PDB file of C-alpha atoms in Angstrom:
ATOM      1  CA  UNK A   1      52.048 172.416 206.273  1.00  0.00           C
ATOM      2  CA  UNK A   2      55.304 173.959 207.330  1.00  0.00           C
ATOM      3  CA  UNK A   3      57.997 174.636 204.725  1.00  0.00           C
ATOM      4  CA  UNK A   4      61.261 172.962 205.622  1.00  0.00           C
ATOM      5  CA  UNK A   5      63.813 175.318 207.005  1.00  0.00           C
ATOM      6  CA  UNK A   6      67.085 176.115 205.246  1.00  0.00           C
ATOM      7  CA  UNK A   7      69.030 174.419 208.024  1.00  0.00           C
ATOM      8  CA  UNK A   8      67.106 171.206 207.606  1.00  0.00           C
ATOM      9  CA  UNK A   9      67.676 171.240 203.832  1.00  0.00           C
ATOM     10  CA  UNK A  10      71.387 171.786 204.412  1.00  0.00           C
ATOM     11  CA  UNK A  11      71.565 168.858 206.848  1.00  0.00           C
ATOM     12  CA  UNK A  12      69.766 166.563 204.415  1.00  0.00           C
ATOM     13  CA  UNK A  13      72.188 167.583 201.643  1.00  0.00           C
ATOM     14  CA  UNK A  14      75.210 166.906 203.790  1.00  0.00           C
ATOM     15  CA  UNK A  15      73.904 163.443 204.733  1.00  0.00           C
ATOM     16  CA  UNK A  16      73.317 162.618 201.093  1.00  0.00           C
ATOM     17  CA  UNK A  17      76.830 163.675 200.150  1.00  0.00           C
ATOM     18  CA  UNK A  18      78.285 161.508 202.885  1.00  0.00           C
ATOM     19  CA  UNK A  19      76.286 158.493 201.718  1.00  0.00           C
ATOM     20  CA  UNK A  20      77.458 158.990 198.125  1.00  0.00           C
ATOM     21  CA  UNK A  21      81.083 159.349 199.255  1.00  0.00           C
ATOM     22  CA  UNK A  22      80.968 156.131 201.240  1.00  0.00           C
ATOM     23  CA  UNK A  23      79.526 154.233 198.299  1.00  0.00           C
ATOM     24  CA  UNK A  24      82.299 155.563 196.020  1.00  0.00           C
ATOM     25  CA  UNK A  25      85.018 154.499 198.463  1.00  0.00           C
ATOM     26  CA  UNK A  26      83.566 151.006 198.701  1.00  0.00           C
ATOM     27  CA  UNK A  27      83.620 150.677 194.892  1.00  0.00           C
ATOM     28  CA  UNK A  28      87.204 151.892 194.762  1.00  0.00           C
ATOM     29  CA  UNK A  29      88.211 149.353 197.402  1.00  0.00           C
ATOM     30  CA  UNK A  30      86.461 146.624 195.460  1.00  0.00           C
ATOM     31  CA  UNK A  31      88.229 147.569 192.184  1.00  0.00           C
ATOM     32  CA  UNK A  32      91.561 147.848 193.935  1.00  0.00           C
ATOM     33  CA  UNK A  33      91.198 144.391 195.458  1.00  0.00           C
ATOM     34  CA  UNK A  34      90.694 142.746 192.016  1.00  0.00           C
ATOM     35  CA  UNK A  35      93.939 144.085 190.543  1.00  0.00           C
ATOM     36  CA  UNK A  36      96.333 141.838 192.504  1.00  0.00           C
ATOM     37  CA  UNK A  37      94.207 138.848 191.518  1.00  0.00           C
ATOM     38  CA  UNK A  38      94.688 139.646 187.811  1.00  0.00           C
ATOM     39  CA  UNK A  39      98.423 140.220 188.307  1.00  0.00           C
ATOM     40  CA  UNK A  40      98.704 136.953 190.187  1.00  0.00           C
ATOM     41  CA  UNK A  41      96.902 135.072 187.433  1.00  0.00           C
ATOM     42  CA  UNK A  42      99.174 136.589 184.776  1.00  0.00           C
ATOM     43  CA  UNK A  43     102.272 135.743 186.784  1.00  0.00           C
ATOM     44  CA  UNK A  44     101.052 132.204 187.249  1.00  0.00           C
ATOM     45  CA  UNK A  45     100.572 131.802 183.483  1.00  0.00           C
ATOM     46  CA  UNK A  46     104.081 133.079 182.770  1.00  0.00           C
ATOM     47  CA  UNK A  47     105.550 130.706 185.316  1.00  0.00           C
ATOM     48  CA  UNK A  48     103.536 127.885 183.764  1.00  0.00           C
ATOM     49  CA  UNK A  49     104.920 128.703 180.314  1.00  0.00           C
ATOM     50  CA  UNK A  50     108.439 129.000 181.677  1.00  0.00           C
ATOM     51  CA  UNK A  51     108.070 125.710 183.530  1.00  0.00           C
ATOM     52  CA  UNK A  52     106.678 124.047 180.413  1.00  0.00           C
ATOM     53  CA  UNK A  53     109.532 125.380 178.269  1.00  0.00           C
ATOM     54  CA  UNK A  54     112.076 124.291 180.867  1.00  0.00           C
ATOM     55  CA  UNK A  55     110.437 120.879 180.988  1.00  0.00           C
ATOM     56  CA  UNK A  56     110.558 120.589 177.180  1.00  0.00           C
ATOM     57  CA  UNK A  57     114.213 121.676 177.090  1.00  0.00           C
ATOM     58  CA  UNK A  58     115.022 119.229 179.861  1.00  0.00           C
ATOM     59  CA  UNK A  59     113.106 116.490 178.039  1.00  0.00           C
ATOM     60  CA  UNK A  60     114.911 117.232 174.768  1.00  0.00           C
ATOM     61  CA  UNK A  61     118.245 117.362 176.546  1.00  0.00           C
ATOM     62  CA  UNK A  62     117.596 114.035 178.254  1.00  0.00           C
ATOM     63  CA  UNK A  63     116.403 112.536 174.968  1.00  0.00           C
ATOM     64  CA  UNK A  64     119.580 113.686 173.236  1.00  0.00           C
ATOM     65  CA  UNK A  65     121.789 112.243 175.968  1.00  0.00           C
ATOM     66  CA  UNK A  66     119.861 108.984 175.818  1.00  0.00           C
ATOM     67  CA  UNK A  67     120.373 108.751 172.045  1.00  0.00           C
ATOM     68  CA  UNK A  68     124.098 109.383 172.366  1.00  0.00           C
ATOM     69  CA  UNK A  69     124.504 106.965 175.212  1.00  0.00           C
ATOM     70  CA  UNK A  70     122.635 104.310 173.269  1.00  0.00           C
ATOM     71  CA  UNK A  71     125.468 104.358 170.736  1.00  0.00           C
ATOM     72  CA  UNK A  72     128.057 103.591 173.425  1.00  0.00           C
ATOM     73  CA  UNK A  73     126.743 100.108 174.302  1.00  0.00           C
ATOM     74  CA  UNK A  74     126.621  99.244 170.595  1.00  0.00           C
ATOM     75  CA  UNK A  75     130.260 100.228 170.171  1.00  0.00           C
ATOM     76  CA  UNK A  76     131.392  98.611 173.397  1.00  0.00           C
ATOM     77  CA  UNK A  77     129.328  95.447 172.786  1.00  0.00           C
ATOM     78  CA  UNK A  78     131.631  94.472 169.902  1.00  0.00           C
ATOM     79  CA  UNK A  79     134.529  94.602 172.359  1.00  0.00           C
ATOM     80  CA  UNK A  80     132.644  92.720 175.096  1.00  0.00           C
ATOM     81  CA  UNK A  81     133.043  89.237 173.762  1.00  0.00           C
ATOM     82  CA  UNK A  82     134.028  88.179 177.282  1.00  0.00           C
ATOM     83  CA  UNK A  83     130.345  88.565 178.226  1.00  0.00           C
ATOM     84  CA  UNK A  84     129.259  86.200 175.477  1.00  0.00           C
ATOM     85  CA  UNK A  85     129.290  82.427 175.533  1.00  0.00           C
ATOM     86  CA  UNK A  86     132.493  81.039 173.950  1.00  0.00           C
ATOM     87  CA  UNK A  87     131.930  79.721 170.454  1.00  0.00           C
ATOM     88  CA  UNK A  88     133.173  76.292 171.538  1.00  0.00           C
ATOM     89  CA  UNK A  89     129.872  75.754 173.386  1.00  0.00           C
ATOM     90  CA  UNK A  90     128.108  75.645 170.017  1.00  0.00           C
ATOM     91  CA  UNK A  91     130.370  72.981 168.529  1.00  0.00           C
ATOM     92  CA  UNK A  92     129.087  69.420 168.455  1.00  0.00           C
ATOM     93  CA  UNK A  93     132.471  67.710 168.764  1.00  0.00           C
ATOM     94  CA  UNK A  94     133.534  66.448 172.178  1.00  0.00           C
ATOM     95  CA  UNK A  95     135.048  69.402 174.030  1.00  0.00           C
ATOM     96  CA  UNK A  96     138.231  67.521 174.918  1.00  0.00           C
ATOM     97  CA  UNK A  97     138.933  67.159 171.168  1.00  0.00           C
ATOM     98  CA  UNK A  98     138.458  70.831 170.309  1.00  0.00           C
ATOM     99  CA  UNK A  99     141.401  73.208 169.906  1.00  0.00           C
ATOM    100  CA  UNK A 100     140.871  76.921 169.223  1.00  0.00           C
ATOM    101  CA  UNK A 101     143.231  79.916 169.216  1.00  0.00           C
ATOM    102  CA  UNK A 102     143.428  82.135 172.265  1.00  0.00           C
ATOM    103  CA  UNK A 103     145.368  84.900 170.493  1.00  0.00           C
ATOM    104  CA  UNK A 104     144.944  87.053 167.393  1.00  0.00           C
ATOM    105  CA  UNK A 105     147.144  89.999 166.331  1.00  0.00           C
ATOM    106  CA  UNK A 106     143.975  91.982 165.561  1.00  0.00           C
ATOM    107  CA  UNK A 107     140.289  92.061 166.419  1.00  0.00           C
ATOM    108  CA  UNK A 108     138.416  89.286 164.649  1.00  0.00           C
ATOM    109  CA  UNK A 109     134.903  87.855 164.539  1.00  0.00           C
ATOM    110  CA  UNK A 110     134.410  84.104 164.908  1.00  0.00           C
ATOM    111  CA  UNK A 111     132.088  82.258 162.568  1.00  0.00           C
ATOM    112  CA  UNK A 112     131.294  78.536 162.557  1.00  0.00           C
ATOM    113  CA  UNK A 113     131.687  77.169 159.029  1.00  0.00           C
ATOM    114  CA  UNK A 114     131.394  73.432 159.731  1.00  0.00           C
ATOM    115  CA  UNK A 115     129.790  71.904 162.793  1.00  0.00           C
ATOM    116  CA  UNK A 116     129.447  68.131 162.971  1.00  0.00           C
ATOM    117  CA  UNK A 117     130.182  65.470 165.550  1.00  0.00           C
ATOM    118  CA  UNK A 118     133.470  64.433 163.903  1.00  0.00           C
ATOM    119  CA  UNK A 119     134.587  67.717 162.325  1.00  0.00           C
ATOM    120  CA  UNK A 120     134.473  71.461 162.930  1.00  0.00           C
ATOM    121  CA  UNK A 121     135.772  74.569 161.171  1.00  0.00           C
ATOM    122  CA  UNK A 122     135.787  78.066 162.674  1.00  0.00           C
ATOM    123  CA  UNK A 123     136.602  81.119 160.534  1.00  0.00           C
ATOM    124  CA  UNK A 124     138.200  84.273 161.942  1.00  0.00           C
ATOM    125  CA  UNK A 125     137.182  87.409 160.047  1.00  0.00           C
ATOM    126  CA  UNK A 126     138.613  90.922 160.350  1.00  0.00           C
ATOM    127  CA  UNK A 127     136.698  94.217 160.280  1.00  0.00           C
ATOM    128  CA  UNK A 128     137.018  94.380 156.493  1.00  0.00           C
ATOM    129  CA  UNK A 129     135.231  91.047 156.115  1.00  0.00           C
ATOM    130  CA  UNK A 130     138.372  89.137 155.122  1.00  0.00           C
ATOM    131  CA  UNK A 131     138.888  85.594 156.387  1.00  0.00           C
ATOM    132  CA  UNK A 132     142.296  85.605 158.053  1.00  0.00           C
ATOM    133  CA  UNK A 133     142.271  82.150 159.640  1.00  0.00           C
ATOM    134  CA  UNK A 134     140.313  78.930 159.383  1.00  0.00           C
ATOM    135  CA  UNK A 135     140.845  76.521 162.259  1.00  0.00           C
ATOM    136  CA  UNK A 136     139.540  72.976 161.956  1.00  0.00           C
ATOM    137  CA  UNK A 137     139.650  69.577 163.588  1.00  0.00           C
ATOM    138  CA  UNK A 138     138.664  66.215 162.058  1.00  0.00           C
ATOM    139  CA  UNK A 139     138.352  62.875 163.824  1.00  0.00           C
ATOM    140  CA  UNK A 140     139.249  59.759 161.823  1.00  0.00           C
ATOM    141  CA  UNK A 141     138.470  56.134 162.500  1.00  0.00           C
ATOM    142  CA  UNK A 142     142.095  55.371 163.453  1.00  0.00           C
ATOM    143  CA  UNK A 143     145.512  57.034 163.815  1.00  0.00           C
ATOM    144  CA  UNK A 144     146.614  55.325 160.591  1.00  0.00           C
ATOM    145  CA  UNK A 145     143.728  56.864 158.660  1.00  0.00           C
ATOM    146  CA  UNK A 146     144.544  60.274 160.135  1.00  0.00           C
ATOM    147  CA  UNK A 147     148.206  60.050 159.114  1.00  0.00           C
ATOM    148  CA  UNK A 148     147.258  58.953 155.616  1.00  0.00           C
ATOM    149  CA  UNK A 149     145.297  62.179 155.024  1.00  0.00           C
ATOM    150  CA  UNK A 150     147.848  64.526 156.536  1.00  0.00           C
ATOM    151  CA  UNK A 151     149.133  65.913 153.207  1.00  0.00           C
ATOM    152  CA  UNK A 152     145.921  65.531 151.191  1.00  0.00           C
ATOM    153  CA  UNK A 153     144.474  68.685 149.638  1.00  0.00           C
ATOM    154  CA  UNK A 154     147.506  70.955 149.891  1.00  0.00           C
ATOM    155  CA  UNK A 155     147.808  73.622 147.161  1.00  0.00           C
ATOM    156  CA  UNK A 156     150.941  72.015 145.679  1.00  0.00           C
ATOM    157  CA  UNK A 157     153.165  69.047 146.216  1.00  0.00           C
ATOM    158  CA  UNK A 158     154.537  68.557 149.713  1.00  0.00           C
ATOM    159  CA  UNK A 159     158.015  67.075 150.099  1.00  0.00           C
ATOM    160  CA  UNK A 160     159.132  64.982 153.042  1.00  0.00           C
ATOM    161  CA  UNK A 161     162.783  65.138 154.053  1.00  0.00           C
ATOM    162  CA  UNK A 162     163.109  61.574 152.787  1.00  0.00           C
ATOM    163  CA  UNK A 163     162.296  62.873 149.287  1.00  0.00           C
ATOM    164  CA  UNK A 164     165.173  65.314 149.071  1.00  0.00           C
ATOM    165  CA  UNK A 165     168.656  64.617 147.736  1.00  0.00           C
ATOM    166  CA  UNK A 166     171.626  64.352 150.029  1.00  0.00           C
ATOM    167  CA  UNK A 167     173.504  67.443 150.984  1.00  0.00           C
ATOM    168  CA  UNK A 168     171.662  70.597 151.893  1.00  0.00           C
ATOM    169  CA  UNK A 169     172.732  73.737 153.694  1.00  0.00           C
ATOM    170  CA  UNK A 170     172.750  74.574 157.381  1.00  0.00           C
ATOM    171  CA  UNK A 171     170.024  77.069 158.142  1.00  0.00           C
ATOM    172  CA  UNK A 172     170.891  77.539 161.836  1.00  0.00           C
ATOM    173  CA  UNK A 173     171.349  75.558 165.034  1.00  0.00           C
ATOM    174  CA  UNK A 174     172.089  72.329 163.183  1.00  0.00           C
ATOM    175  CA  UNK A 175     168.868  72.422 161.112  1.00  0.00           C
ATOM    176  CA  UNK A 176     169.517  71.590 157.479  1.00  0.00           C
ATOM    177  CA  UNK A 177     167.590  73.160 154.599  1.00  0.00           C
ATOM    178  CA  UNK A 178     167.153  71.454 151.232  1.00  0.00           C
ATOM    179  CA  UNK A 179     166.357  73.035 147.851  1.00  0.00           C
ATOM    180  CA  UNK A 180     164.298  71.298 145.176  1.00  0.00           C
ATOM    181  CA  UNK A 181     163.483  72.695 141.737  1.00  0.00           C
ATOM    182  CA  UNK A 182     160.811  71.272 139.446  1.00  0.00           C
ATOM    183  CA  UNK A 183     160.397  73.272 136.257  1.00  0.00           C
ATOM    184  CA  UNK A 184     159.572  76.853 137.264  1.00  0.00           C
ATOM    185  CA  UNK A 185     158.796  75.905 140.869  1.00  0.00           C
ATOM    186  CA  UNK A 186     161.021  75.817 143.934  1.00  0.00           C
ATOM    187  CA  UNK A 187     160.812  74.345 147.421  1.00  0.00           C
ATOM    188  CA  UNK A 188     162.869  74.957 150.537  1.00  0.00           C
ATOM    189  CA  UNK A 189     162.451  72.056 152.969  1.00  0.00           C
ATOM    190  CA  UNK A 190     163.612  71.466 156.524  1.00  0.00           C
ATOM    191  CA  UNK A 191     162.703  69.380 159.536  1.00  0.00           C
ATOM    192  CA  UNK A 192     162.473  70.481 163.176  1.00  0.00           C
ATOM    193  CA  UNK A 193     161.663  67.684 165.612  1.00  0.00           C
ATOM    194  CA  UNK A 194     158.235  66.237 164.652  1.00  0.00           C
ATOM    195  CA  UNK A 195     157.519  69.033 162.150  1.00  0.00           C
ATOM    196  CA  UNK A 196     158.379  69.163 158.429  1.00  0.00           C
ATOM    197  CA  UNK A 197     158.421  72.601 156.741  1.00  0.00           C
ATOM    198  CA  UNK A 198     157.996  73.449 153.040  1.00  0.00           C
ATOM    199  CA  UNK A 199     158.193  76.891 151.436  1.00  0.00           C
ATOM    200  CA  UNK A 200     156.929  76.734 147.856  1.00  0.00           C
ATOM    201  CA  UNK A 201     157.510  79.539 145.330  1.00  0.00           C
ATOM    202  CA  UNK A 202     158.109  80.117 141.640  1.00  0.00           C
ATOM    203  CA  UNK A 203     161.457  80.477 139.904  1.00  0.00           C
ATOM    204  CA  UNK A 204     162.671  83.969 139.191  1.00  0.00           C
ATOM    205  CA  UNK A 205     160.990  85.546 142.227  1.00  0.00           C
ATOM    206  CA  UNK A 206     163.109  87.504 144.662  1.00  0.00           C
ATOM    207  CA  UNK A 207     162.173  85.671 147.828  1.00  0.00           C
ATOM    208  CA  UNK A 208     164.495  85.490 150.787  1.00  0.00           C
ATOM    209  CA  UNK A 209     163.286  82.025 151.702  1.00  0.00           C
ATOM    210  CA  UNK A 210     166.263  81.267 153.872  1.00  0.00           C
ATOM    211  CA  UNK A 211     165.817  84.471 155.862  1.00  0.00           C
ATOM    212  CA  UNK A 212     162.159  83.615 156.400  1.00  0.00           C
ATOM    213  CA  UNK A 213     163.075  80.059 157.395  1.00  0.00           C
ATOM    214  CA  UNK A 214     165.572  81.315 159.981  1.00  0.00           C
ATOM    215  CA  UNK A 215     163.014  83.758 161.390  1.00  0.00           C
ATOM    216  CA  UNK A 216     160.513  80.926 161.779  1.00  0.00           C
ATOM    217  CA  UNK A 217     163.044  78.658 163.483  1.00  0.00           C
ATOM    218  CA  UNK A 218     164.033  81.427 165.897  1.00  0.00           C
ATOM    219  CA  UNK A 219     160.408  82.235 166.707  1.00  0.00           C
ATOM    220  CA  UNK A 220     159.553  78.603 167.451  1.00  0.00           C
ATOM    221  CA  UNK A 221     162.301  78.334 170.050  1.00  0.00           C
ATOM    222  CA  UNK A 222     160.198  80.482 172.376  1.00  0.00           C
ATOM    223  CA  UNK A 223     156.756  79.787 170.907  1.00  0.00           C
ATOM    224  CA  UNK A 224     156.497  76.057 170.262  1.00  0.00           C
ATOM    225  CA  UNK A 225     153.718  74.607 168.164  1.00  0.00           C
ATOM    226  CA  UNK A 226     151.420  71.902 169.567  1.00  0.00           C
ATOM    227  CA  UNK A 227     153.213  68.574 169.897  1.00  0.00           C
ATOM    228  CA  UNK A 228     152.078  66.189 167.152  1.00  0.00           C
ATOM    229  CA  UNK A 229     151.407  62.517 167.763  1.00  0.00           C
ATOM    230  CA  UNK A 230     153.082  61.631 165.622  1.00  0.00           C
ATOM    231  CA  UNK A 231     153.607  64.177 162.821  1.00  0.00           C
ATOM    232  CA  UNK A 232     153.049  67.791 161.750  1.00  0.00           C
ATOM    233  CA  UNK A 233     153.557  69.825 158.578  1.00  0.00           C
ATOM    234  CA  UNK A 234     153.911  73.549 157.833  1.00  0.00           C
ATOM    235  CA  UNK A 235     153.338  74.564 154.230  1.00  0.00           C
ATOM    236  CA  UNK A 236     153.834  78.071 152.812  1.00  0.00           C
ATOM    237  CA  UNK A 237     152.523  78.451 149.280  1.00  0.00           C
ATOM    238  CA  UNK A 238     153.563  81.674 147.553  1.00  0.00           C
ATOM    239  CA  UNK A 239     151.425  82.522 144.558  1.00  0.00           C
ATOM    240  CA  UNK A 240     152.995  83.843 141.316  1.00  0.00           C
ATOM    241  CA  UNK A 241     154.334  87.315 142.002  1.00  0.00           C
ATOM    242  CA  UNK A 242     155.660  86.381 145.437  1.00  0.00           C
ATOM    243  CA  UNK A 243     153.376  88.677 147.444  1.00  0.00           C
ATOM    244  CA  UNK A 244     150.276  86.646 148.318  1.00  0.00           C
ATOM    245  CA  UNK A 245     150.769  83.574 150.443  1.00  0.00           C
ATOM    246  CA  UNK A 246     148.594  80.819 151.854  1.00  0.00           C
ATOM    247  CA  UNK A 247     149.948  78.981 154.876  1.00  0.00           C
ATOM    248  CA  UNK A 248     148.686  75.592 156.038  1.00  0.00           C
ATOM    249  CA  UNK A 249     149.723  74.214 159.431  1.00  0.00           C
ATOM    250  CA  UNK A 250     148.455  70.695 160.000  1.00  0.00           C
ATOM    251  CA  UNK A 251     149.251  68.040 162.569  1.00  0.00           C
ATOM    252  CA  UNK A 252     148.100  64.672 163.787  1.00  0.00           C
ATOM    253  CA  UNK A 253     147.116  63.842 167.352  1.00  0.00           C
ATOM    254  CA  UNK A 254     146.332  60.115 167.240  1.00  0.00           C
ATOM    255  CA  UNK A 255     142.968  59.868 165.403  1.00  0.00           C
ATOM    256  CA  UNK A 256     142.587  63.675 165.168  1.00  0.00           C
ATOM    257  CA  UNK A 257     143.972  65.982 162.473  1.00  0.00           C
ATOM    258  CA  UNK A 258     144.041  69.715 163.238  1.00  0.00           C
ATOM    259  CA  UNK A 259     144.617  72.478 160.723  1.00  0.00           C
ATOM    260  CA  UNK A 260     145.195  76.236 160.671  1.00  0.00           C
ATOM    261  CA  UNK A 261     144.846  77.737 157.206  1.00  0.00           C
ATOM    262  CA  UNK A 262     145.736  81.414 157.001  1.00  0.00           C
ATOM    263  CA  UNK A 263     146.742  84.313 154.771  1.00  0.00           C
ATOM    264  CA  UNK A 264     148.766  85.968 157.537  1.00  0.00           C
ATOM    265  CA  UNK A 265     152.497  86.395 157.539  1.00  0.00           C
ATOM    266  CA  UNK A 266     154.394  83.278 158.575  1.00  0.00           C
ATOM    267  CA  UNK A 267     155.296  84.560 162.063  1.00  0.00           C
ATOM    268  CA  UNK A 268     151.743  85.712 162.821  1.00  0.00           C
ATOM    269  CA  UNK A 269     150.419  82.357 161.626  1.00  0.00           C
ATOM    270  CA  UNK A 270     152.823  80.503 163.918  1.00  0.00           C
ATOM    271  CA  UNK A 271     151.843  82.734 166.846  1.00  0.00           C
ATOM    272  CA  UNK A 272     148.130  82.065 166.317  1.00  0.00           C
ATOM    273  CA  UNK A 273     148.773  78.316 166.040  1.00  0.00           C
ATOM    274  CA  UNK A 274     150.971  78.258 169.143  1.00  0.00           C
ATOM    275  CA  UNK A 275     148.071  79.772 171.109  1.00  0.00           C
ATOM    276  CA  UNK A 276     145.633  76.924 170.393  1.00  0.00           C
ATOM    277  CA  UNK A 277     144.126  75.400 173.523  1.00  0.00           C
ATOM    278  CA  UNK A 278     141.202  73.302 174.616  1.00  0.00           C
ATOM    279  CA  UNK A 279     138.174  75.364 175.655  1.00  0.00           C
ATOM    280  CA  UNK A 280     138.152  76.109 179.358  1.00  0.00           C
ATOM    281  CA  UNK A 281     135.648  74.102 181.323  1.00  0.00           C
TER     282      UNK A 281
END
């Protein structure tokens, strides 16, 4: 057997080296091709986290805005009484017999106190929970029965102009005021068309009753009260101390008697009463 020549051995060695080199390059290419895949996966994870965080922030932001906005309808709903059914629709009395105020000097809440076929009472309550006005209407069996109850239940005695002595003092515009004293109590009385007015107070109090009477007369020139058929009364009852007052405005309209009872000032009470109207159809 012939021994391989040196040249042949050299050729075999060179071929082996080339084969090994090719295999190494293929492995390097394979390793290099996997690196971008890992980088891409890592980048995708970061973007996923960023997107998730952005989504959470957006969700929290939207949730916060939703919570704040939910407070707005609650606040505005108290001022949106125009969207609600008028309280007159809940009253049992015939609608043509109902009178309710269309004006208040401040925001009030309406509450039905009495609701029957022949009588109703609606209270008007301020934001502090105080009843400012009570408006009522009562239907009697006849106009005579209605007139007979017109002065019943007032806090103190009510004087008609026929009860006062002759004389008196001119208040303004030809309207005469009369003073009556009974013990420690005083009344100033006057008449204006179908209405009779009484201001009741206690002796020794510094009340400018005549000034108040003139202010009321002046106000009613431009803001007339409902026209009674046939009679109406306005009664201011000052409690001892001269600060707290209850005012009752009551009038007859044939078989109906209407009343506004209030703790407002006299001019505000007259303004509320002058605004009374039948509910709109």
